[in-house]
GROMACS .gro file of C-alpha atoms in nm:
model
  372
    1MET     CA    1   0.510  16.749 -20.913
    2ASP     CA    2   0.524  16.406 -20.709
    3ASN     CA    3   0.292  16.713 -20.448
    4LYS     CA    4   0.028  16.775 -20.658
    5ILE     CA    5  -0.006  16.461 -20.786
    6LYS     CA    6  -0.003  16.240 -20.316
    7MET     CA    7  -0.239  16.557 -20.251
    8PHE     CA    8  -0.518  16.384 -20.570
    9MET     CA    9  -0.458  16.145 -20.446
   10ASP     CA   10  -0.527  16.212 -20.077
   11LYS     CA   11  -0.866  16.380 -20.241
   12THR     CA   12  -0.914  16.081 -20.418
   13ASN     CA   13  -0.986  15.867 -20.189
   14LYS     CA   14  -1.121  16.080 -19.995
   15VAL     CA   15  -1.438  16.114 -20.159
   16HIS     CA   16  -1.407  15.695 -20.227
   17HIS     CA   17  -1.344  15.679 -19.823
   18LYS     CA   18  -1.716  15.926 -19.823
   19LEU     CA   19  -1.932  15.779 -20.112
   20SER     CA   20  -1.820  15.476 -19.979
   21HIS     CA   21  -1.997  15.557 -19.601
   22ASP     CA   22  -2.328  15.725 -19.821
   23ILE     CA   23  -2.400  15.475 -19.943
   24LEU     CA   24  -2.356  15.200 -19.646
   25ASP     CA   25  -2.604  15.465 -19.446
   26GLY     CA   26  -2.830  15.519 -19.703
   27MET     CA   27  -2.860  15.172 -19.718
   28ALA     CA   28  -3.233  15.018 -19.571
   29ASP     CA   29  -3.051  14.700 -19.417
   30TRP     CA   30  -2.795  14.711 -19.119
   31VAL     CA   31  -2.449  14.711 -19.186
   32ARG     CA   32  -2.179  14.635 -18.953
   33VAL     CA   33  -1.684  14.632 -18.914
   34ILE     CA   34  -1.643  14.363 -18.686
   35ASP     CA   35  -1.175  14.398 -18.592
   36LYS     CA   36  -1.032  14.068 -18.500
   37ASN     CA   37  -1.146  14.136 -18.128
   38GLY     CA   38  -1.499  14.184 -18.137
   39MET     CA   39  -1.474  14.545 -18.141
   40VAL     CA   40  -1.712  14.777 -18.388
   41ILE     CA   41  -1.545  14.965 -18.590
   42TYR     CA   42  -1.844  15.092 -18.825
   43GLU     CA   43  -2.152  15.135 -18.787
   44ASN     CA   44  -2.429  15.262 -19.094
   45GLN     CA   45  -2.661  15.521 -18.980
   46THR     CA   46  -2.970  15.284 -18.979
   47MET     CA   47  -2.829  15.061 -18.725
   48LYS     CA   48  -2.816  15.338 -18.497
   49ASN     CA   49  -3.135  15.510 -18.543
   50GLU     CA   50  -3.273  15.143 -18.577
   51ILE     CA   51  -3.111  15.007 -18.184
   52GLY     CA   52  -3.125  15.368 -18.038
   53PHE     CA   53  -2.785  15.442 -17.959
   54ASP     CA   54  -2.336  15.401 -18.079
   55SER     CA   55  -2.219  15.125 -18.021
   56LEU     CA   56  -1.900  15.147 -18.202
   57GLY     CA   57  -1.569  15.045 -18.019
   58LYS     CA   58  -1.781  14.853 -17.793
   59SER     CA   59  -1.829  14.420 -17.859
   60CYS     CA   60  -2.064  14.220 -18.128
   61TYR     CA   61  -2.254  14.058 -17.790
   62PHE     CA   62  -2.257  14.372 -17.666
   63SER     CA   63  -2.404  14.611 -17.868
   64LEU     CA   64  -2.696  14.337 -17.957
   65GLY     CA   65  -2.757  14.146 -17.670
   66SER     CA   66  -2.759  13.893 -17.534
   67SER     CA   67  -2.963  13.766 -17.765
   68CYS     CA   68  -2.768  13.871 -18.051
   69THR     CA   69  -2.525  13.587 -18.337
   70CYS     CA   70  -2.168  13.702 -18.127
   71LYS     CA   71  -1.858  13.666 -18.273
   72LYS     CA   72  -1.867  13.306 -18.120
   73CYS     CA   73  -2.055  13.221 -18.368
   74ILE     CA   74  -2.064  13.367 -18.746
   75THR     CA   75  -1.801  13.700 -18.693
   76GLU     CA   76  -1.534  13.390 -18.523
   77THR     CA   77  -1.631  13.145 -18.882
   78THR     CA   78  -1.544  13.414 -19.083
   79PHE     CA   79  -1.206  13.491 -18.971
   80ALA     CA   80  -1.158  13.139 -18.981
   81THR     CA   81  -1.234  12.983 -19.229
   82GLY     CA   82  -1.283  13.289 -19.439
   83ALA     CA   83  -1.636  13.236 -19.607
   84THR     CA   84  -1.869  13.410 -19.614
   85SER     CA   85  -2.133  13.247 -19.335
   86GLU     CA   86  -2.492  13.332 -19.241
   87LYS     CA   87  -2.741  13.267 -19.017
   88GLU     CA   88  -3.083  13.352 -18.895
   89GLN     CA   89  -3.111  13.536 -18.548
   90THR     CA   90  -3.406  13.749 -18.353
   91ILE     CA   91  -3.279  14.049 -18.155
   92GLY     CA   92  -3.582  14.185 -17.988
   93ASN     CA   93  -3.918  14.091 -18.189
   94ARG     CA   94  -3.740  14.140 -18.535
   95VAL     CA   95  -3.588  13.877 -18.719
   96PHE     CA   96  -3.292  13.895 -18.868
   97SER     CA   97  -3.041  13.711 -19.171
   98ILE     CA   98  -2.750  13.795 -19.097
   99LYS     CA   99  -2.529  13.747 -19.338
  100SER     CA  100  -2.061  13.810 -19.230
  101SER     CA  101  -1.828  13.875 -19.490
  102PRO     CA  102  -1.440  13.837 -19.450
  103VAL     CA  103  -1.301  14.190 -19.556
  104LYS     CA  104  -0.874  14.119 -19.622
  105ASP     CA  105  -0.600  14.392 -19.676
  106SER     CA  106  -0.328  14.371 -19.965
  107ASP     CA  107  -0.152  14.027 -19.840
  108GLY     CA  108  -0.496  13.875 -19.880
  109ASP     CA  109  -0.538  13.926 -19.399
  110ILE     CA  110  -0.814  13.992 -19.326
  111TYR     CA  111  -0.867  14.231 -19.115
  112ALA     CA  112  -1.232  14.329 -19.062
  113VAL     CA  113  -1.564  14.128 -19.109
  114VAL     CA  114  -1.886  14.274 -19.274
  115GLU     CA  115  -2.212  14.271 -19.138
  116VAL     CA  116  -2.603  14.285 -19.302
  117PHE     CA  117  -2.806  14.255 -19.103
  118ARG     CA  118  -3.207  14.213 -19.338
  119ASP     CA  119  -3.454  14.213 -19.162
  120VAL     CA  120  -3.714  13.930 -19.225
  121THR     CA  121  -3.934  13.915 -18.942
  122ARG     CA  122  -4.268  13.988 -19.272
  123GLU     CA  123  -4.127  13.676 -19.426
  124ARG     CA  124  -4.111  13.457 -19.128
  125ASN     CA  125  -4.411  13.592 -19.034
  126LEU     CA  126  -4.572  13.502 -19.325
  127GLU     CA  127  -4.471  13.129 -19.310
  128ARG     CA  128  -4.539  13.069 -18.983
  129GLU     CA  129  -4.898  13.161 -19.142
  130VAL     CA  130  -4.875  12.913 -19.375
  131LEU     CA  131  -4.755  12.599 -19.209
  132LYS     CA  132  -5.011  12.740 -18.905
  133ARG     CA  133  -5.286  12.736 -19.234
  134ASN     CA  134  -5.179  12.373 -19.415
  135LYS     CA  135  -5.196  12.243 -19.100
  136MET     CA  136  -5.539  12.330 -19.037
  137MET     CA  137  -5.625  12.247 -19.399
  138ASN     CA  138  -5.456  11.883 -19.387
  139LYS     CA  139  -5.684  11.799 -19.031
  140ASP     CA  140  -5.989  11.881 -19.201
  141LEU     CA  141  -5.853  11.718 -19.540
  142LYS     CA  142  -5.796  11.357 -19.259
  143TYR     CA  143  -6.134  11.408 -19.214
  144SER     CA  144  -6.257  11.414 -19.565
  145ARG     CA  145  -6.098  11.138 -19.659
  146ALA     CA  146  -6.193  11.010 -19.351
  147ILE     CA  147  -6.606  11.057 -19.466
  148GLN     CA  148  -6.543  10.989 -19.789
  149LYS     CA  149  -6.437  10.578 -19.647
  150LYS     CA  150  -6.656  10.617 -19.456
  151ILE     CA  151  -6.963  10.623 -19.707
  152LEU     CA  152  -6.860  10.329 -19.940
  153PRO     CA  153  -7.063  10.052 -19.888
  154THR     CA  154  -6.903   9.831 -19.669
  155ARG     CA  155  -6.803   9.500 -19.756
  156GLY     CA  156  -7.040   9.211 -19.771
  157ASN     CA  157  -7.415   9.069 -19.872
  158TYR     CA  158  -7.666   9.318 -19.961
  159GLY     CA  159  -7.923   9.073 -19.995
  160SER     CA  160  -7.912   8.951 -20.361
  161VAL     CA  161  -7.483   9.042 -20.391
  162SER     CA  162  -7.221   9.020 -20.207
  163ILE     CA  163  -6.951   9.274 -20.274
  164ASP     CA  164  -6.524   9.330 -20.178
  165TYR     CA  165  -6.336   9.573 -20.293
  166ILE     CA  166  -5.987   9.729 -20.319
  167TYR     CA  167  -5.991  10.171 -20.270
  168SER     CA  168  -5.638  10.372 -20.280
  169PRO     CA  169  -5.705  10.788 -20.332
  170SER     CA  170  -5.380  10.871 -20.532
  171GLU     CA  171  -5.393  11.180 -20.273
  172VAL     CA  172  -5.588  11.198 -19.964
  173LEU     CA  173  -5.910  11.327 -20.108
  174SER     CA  174  -6.076  11.097 -20.436
  175GLY     CA  175  -6.228  11.189 -20.759
  176ASP     CA  176  -6.344  10.748 -20.754
  177MET     CA  177  -6.652  10.652 -20.545
  178PHE     CA  178  -6.887  10.355 -20.624
  179ASP     CA  179  -7.176  10.252 -20.462
  180VAL     CA  180  -7.422   9.888 -20.416
  181PHE     CA  181  -7.786  10.025 -20.285
  182LYS     CA  182  -8.100   9.746 -20.241
  183ILE     CA  183  -8.369   9.952 -20.413
  184ASP     CA  184  -8.649   9.744 -20.351
  185ASP     CA  185  -8.641   9.329 -20.290
  186ARG     CA  186  -8.646   9.279 -20.627
  187TYR     CA  187  -8.432   9.492 -20.761
  188THR     CA  188  -8.065   9.618 -20.675
  189GLY     CA  189  -7.821   9.886 -20.816
  190ILE     CA  190  -7.508   9.886 -20.892
  191TYR     CA  191  -7.211  10.224 -20.948
  192ILE     CA  192  -6.864  10.312 -21.029
  193SER     CA  193  -6.768  10.651 -21.106
  194ASP     CA  194  -6.523  10.847 -21.194
  195VAL     CA  195  -6.488  11.247 -21.189
  196VAL     CA  196  -6.164  11.346 -21.378
  197GLY     CA  197  -5.857  11.515 -21.181
  198HIS     CA  198  -5.817  11.471 -20.786
  199GLY     CA  199  -5.823  11.611 -20.433
  200VAL     CA  200  -6.134  11.853 -20.272
  201THR     CA  201  -6.332  11.983 -20.643
  202ALA     CA  202  -6.348  11.608 -20.772
  203SER     CA  203  -6.430  11.472 -20.411
  204ILE     CA  204  -6.723  11.667 -20.424
  205LEU     CA  205  -6.840  11.532 -20.691
  206THR     CA  206  -6.814  11.229 -20.612
  207ILE     CA  207  -7.071  11.253 -20.256
  208PHE     CA  208  -7.280  11.451 -20.613
  209VAL     CA  209  -7.289  11.133 -20.771
  210ARG     CA  210  -7.423  10.930 -20.484
  211GLN     CA  211  -7.634  11.190 -20.261
  212THR     CA  212  -7.744  11.247 -20.678
  213MET     CA  213  -7.762  10.852 -20.764
  214ARG     CA  214  -7.877  10.716 -20.456
  215ALA     CA  215  -8.231  11.046 -20.470
  216ILE     CA  216  -8.317  10.869 -20.806
  217MET     CA  217  -8.292  10.559 -20.821
  218ASP     CA  218  -8.665  10.428 -20.740
  219MET     CA  219  -8.755  10.638 -21.075
  220THR     CA  220  -8.736  10.442 -21.341
  221THR     CA  221  -8.476  10.067 -21.257
  222LYS     CA  222  -8.425  10.166 -21.653
  223PRO     CA  223  -8.008  10.284 -21.598
  224SER     CA  224  -8.027  10.446 -21.937
  225LYS     CA  225  -8.270  10.654 -21.728
  226VAL     CA  226  -8.151  10.725 -21.485
  227LEU     CA  227  -7.840  10.841 -21.627
  228SER     CA  228  -7.986  11.025 -21.835
  229GLU     CA  229  -8.124  11.282 -21.524
  230LEU     CA  230  -7.784  11.251 -21.345
  231HIS     CA  231  -7.690  11.442 -21.613
  232LYS     CA  232  -7.947  11.696 -21.610
  233SER     CA  233  -7.896  11.750 -21.224
  234PHE     CA  234  -7.525  11.712 -21.316
  235LEU     CA  235  -7.586  12.066 -21.529
  236ASP     CA  236  -7.778  12.247 -21.301
  237LEU     CA  237  -7.485  12.246 -21.142
  238ASN     CA  238  -7.238  12.501 -21.385
  239PHE     CA  239  -6.941  12.384 -21.350
  240ASP     CA  240  -6.626  12.474 -21.617
  241ASP     CA  241  -6.608  12.310 -21.836
  242ASP     CA  242  -6.391  12.072 -21.807
  243LYS     CA  243  -6.543  11.946 -21.450
  244TYR     CA  244  -6.690  11.588 -21.511
  245PHE     CA  245  -6.691  11.289 -21.518
  246THR     CA  246  -6.783  10.898 -21.655
  247ILE     CA  247  -7.021  10.614 -21.453
  248ILE     CA  248  -7.137  10.242 -21.586
  249TYR     CA  249  -7.540  10.105 -21.395
  250GLY     CA  250  -7.653   9.876 -21.358
  251VAL     CA  251  -7.911   9.674 -21.207
  252LEU     CA  252  -7.941   9.382 -21.068
  253ASP     CA  253  -8.326   9.210 -21.092
  254ASN     CA  254  -8.307   8.963 -20.832
  255LYS     CA  255  -8.632   8.775 -21.032
  256GLU     CA  256  -8.558   8.809 -21.397
  257LYS     CA  257  -8.178   8.725 -21.259
  258THR     CA  258  -8.032   8.941 -21.500
  259PHE     CA  259  -7.747   9.292 -21.556
  260THR     CA  260  -7.867   9.590 -21.712
  261TYR     CA  261  -7.623   9.818 -21.790
  262ALA     CA  262  -7.591  10.210 -21.900
  263ASN     CA  263  -7.217  10.344 -22.030
  264ALA     CA  264  -7.197  10.693 -21.890
  265GLY     CA  265  -6.840  10.713 -22.097
  266HIS     CA  266  -6.651  10.487 -21.867
  267ASN     CA  267  -6.353  10.312 -22.087
  268SER     CA  268  -6.280  10.040 -21.791
  269MET     CA  269  -6.556   9.815 -21.914
  270PRO     CA  270  -6.716   9.581 -21.646
  271LEU     CA  271  -6.565   9.195 -21.635
  272PHE     CA  272  -6.758   8.997 -21.604
  273ILE     CA  273  -6.734   8.650 -21.429
  274ASN     CA  274  -6.902   8.321 -21.454
  275LYS     CA  275  -6.832   7.915 -21.599
  276GLU     CA  276  -6.732   7.903 -21.907
  277GLY     CA  277  -6.512   8.199 -21.880
  278ILE     CA  278  -6.489   8.616 -21.853
  279HIS     CA  279  -6.627   8.811 -22.046
  280ILE     CA  280  -6.583   9.242 -22.085
  281LEU     CA  281  -6.965   9.436 -22.061
  282GLU     CA  282  -6.880   9.679 -22.321
  283ASN     CA  283  -7.094   9.884 -22.387
  284SER     CA  284  -7.071  10.357 -22.416
  285GLY     CA  285  -7.240  10.605 -22.423
  286TYR     CA  286  -7.126  10.967 -22.383
  287PRO     CA  287  -6.984  11.119 -22.059
  288ILE     CA  288  -7.114  11.318 -21.723
  289CYS     CA  289  -7.046  11.653 -21.950
  290TYR     CA  290  -7.177  12.050 -22.013
  291LEU     CA  291  -7.086  11.923 -22.417
  292PHE     CA  292  -7.425  11.840 -22.463
  293ASP     CA  293  -7.774  11.973 -22.248
  294LYS     CA  294  -7.933  11.629 -22.387
  295ILE     CA  295  -7.797  11.283 -22.356
  296GLU     CA  296  -7.898  10.953 -22.412
  297TYR     CA  297  -7.819  10.625 -22.297
  298GLU     CA  298  -7.776  10.312 -22.418
  299GLU     CA  299  -7.820   9.991 -22.278
  300LYS     CA  300  -7.723   9.629 -22.230
  301THR     CA  301  -7.862   9.334 -22.012
  302ILE     CA  302  -7.669   9.035 -21.974
  303ASN     CA  303  -7.875   8.655 -21.745
  304VAL     CA  304  -7.638   8.610 -21.381
  305GLU     CA  305  -7.662   8.342 -21.207
  306LYS     CA  306  -7.513   8.243 -20.863
  307ASP     CA  307  -7.175   8.244 -20.776
  308ASN     CA  308  -7.143   8.511 -21.126
  309LYS     CA  309  -6.894   8.755 -21.059
  310ILE     CA  310  -6.892   9.135 -21.252
  311LEU     CA  311  -6.590   9.390 -21.215
  312PHE     CA  312  -6.598   9.679 -21.186
  313TYR     CA  313  -6.340   9.887 -21.152
  314THR     CA  314  -6.180  10.237 -21.299
  315ASP     CA  315  -5.865  10.332 -21.460
  316GLY     CA  316  -5.613  10.412 -21.247
  317ILE     CA  317  -5.559  10.051 -21.237
  318ILE     CA  318  -5.565   9.951 -21.575
  319GLU     CA  319  -5.340  10.292 -21.626
  320LEU     CA  320  -5.045  10.157 -21.336
  321ARG     CA  321  -4.714  10.138 -21.447
  322ASN     CA  322  -4.422   9.977 -21.401
  323ARG     CA  323  -4.051  10.107 -21.383
  324PHE     CA  324  -4.040  10.082 -21.803
  325GLY     CA  325  -4.318  10.261 -21.838
  326GLU     CA  326  -4.587   9.996 -21.883
  327GLU     CA  327  -4.912  10.032 -21.797
  328PHE     CA  328  -5.057   9.705 -21.622
  329GLY     CA  329  -5.327   9.661 -21.849
  330ILE     CA  330  -5.662   9.473 -21.885
  331ASP     CA  331  -5.481   9.121 -21.999
  332ARG     CA  332  -5.253   9.112 -21.677
  333LEU     CA  333  -5.640   9.243 -21.477
  334GLN     CA  334  -5.742   8.915 -21.663
  335LYS     CA  335  -5.491   8.737 -21.633
  336SER     CA  336  -5.445   8.767 -21.237
  337ILE     CA  337  -5.868   8.604 -21.208
  338GLU     CA  338  -5.824   8.361 -21.422
  339ASP     CA  339  -5.841   8.078 -21.059
  340LYS     CA  340  -6.188   8.186 -21.052
  341LYS     CA  341  -6.080   7.910 -20.745
  342CYS     CA  342  -5.881   8.159 -20.594
  343ASN     CA  343  -5.997   8.502 -20.366
  344ILE     CA  344  -5.962   8.742 -20.662
  345ILE     CA  345  -5.955   9.101 -20.464
  346GLU     CA  346  -5.627   8.956 -20.367
  347SER     CA  347  -5.505   8.789 -20.617
  348ILE     CA  348  -5.521   9.160 -20.857
  349GLN     CA  349  -5.397   9.348 -20.501
  350HIS     CA  350  -5.059   9.127 -20.499
  351ALA     CA  351  -5.059   9.158 -20.941
  352MET     CA  352  -5.148   9.527 -20.876
  353ASP     CA  353  -4.822   9.513 -20.577
  354GLU     CA  354  -4.612   9.302 -20.807
  355PHE     CA  355  -4.598   9.528 -21.110
  356HIS     CA  356  -4.604   9.834 -21.092
  357TYR     CA  357  -4.259  10.093 -20.820
  358ASP     CA  358  -4.399  10.420 -20.779
  359VAL     CA  359  -4.638  10.576 -20.557
  360PRO     CA  360  -5.007  10.539 -20.819
  361GLN     CA  361  -5.021  10.873 -21.021
  362ASP     CA  362  -5.416  10.814 -21.030
  363ASP     CA  363  -5.758  10.679 -20.770
  364ILE     CA  364  -5.734  10.390 -20.757
  365ALA     CA  365  -6.104  10.210 -20.756
  366LEU     CA  366  -6.226   9.762 -20.805
  367LEU     CA  367  -6.587   9.615 -20.671
  368GLN     CA  368  -6.601   9.296 -20.674
  369VAL     CA  369  -7.046   9.161 -20.704
  370SER     CA  370  -7.055   8.796 -20.676
  371ILE     CA  371  -7.453   8.772 -20.745
  372ASN     CA  372  -7.608   8.520 -20.434
   0.00000   0.00000   0.00000
């Protein structure tokens, strides 16, 4: 009976041994086994076929040439630590991820190491291509950012007004834009806009706003009519419904010393600063979007004098948050400029720097217009 059991066990072991070899030979990955002396004691059929020769009984270094991951690297590490090791290696024109695992006997001693070579050439080529494209894209984005900053109005004197500003995109490109332009000797046009979202699409829309405003500004000096024409031009773009922007546009009448403005959904109301104090220029209106075929806007007019100032800004400033989640808000903005003798731009920038603790999540733009 004992002999029959022994014969049965020997047969079973042979079947299991053959089955294990069949499984390994059927694997698409290369598999080989290295002994303590760095000799190849097993190599699956896939590996034999692809390297072109049988390396059994030869050193692991010899079997793959000078570019292999030899026993001094992964295999020796696995023997020494008993831990699974992994490394990438170029073999010929292919890149392999090689995982080395220990094989232990019944006493727990390591007597061999199994190496599995997985071909990751395609993945690495794709990664290199992605990196190459990203590098090209980053170069294009930096160029686009330079152009976007270049088209901002220059700080300084514009005849009837002088300007200064803060401009800080949250990403490489911004969805905020402002402009000051001379309509004629009497009228000066001023606006600030905020495109929903960030990045490339938002920045393209800022260019649309700028170019369209400059194209229609001489059609009329009424801000409400200009915004209605801007809305008509926007509808012609046929963008998705989720694309829209807000804008406040005003016209300074240098002869009558008035400022007339209209608001297309811009919730960051301008601040008017004169000798009496700080006043919010409230007005309302729908944003430039696809919800309406035709929109009419309300105008409001204020009187201005020399040295009066108007601050236009986007919600990136008032929604700036500190470490406790509090927003900067309109009250802090007003408080930062209460001392009208100071440099307003510097004061606001200092207040924002002291308040927030992280990189702003939204674009920041503030335009100061001083009446000459």
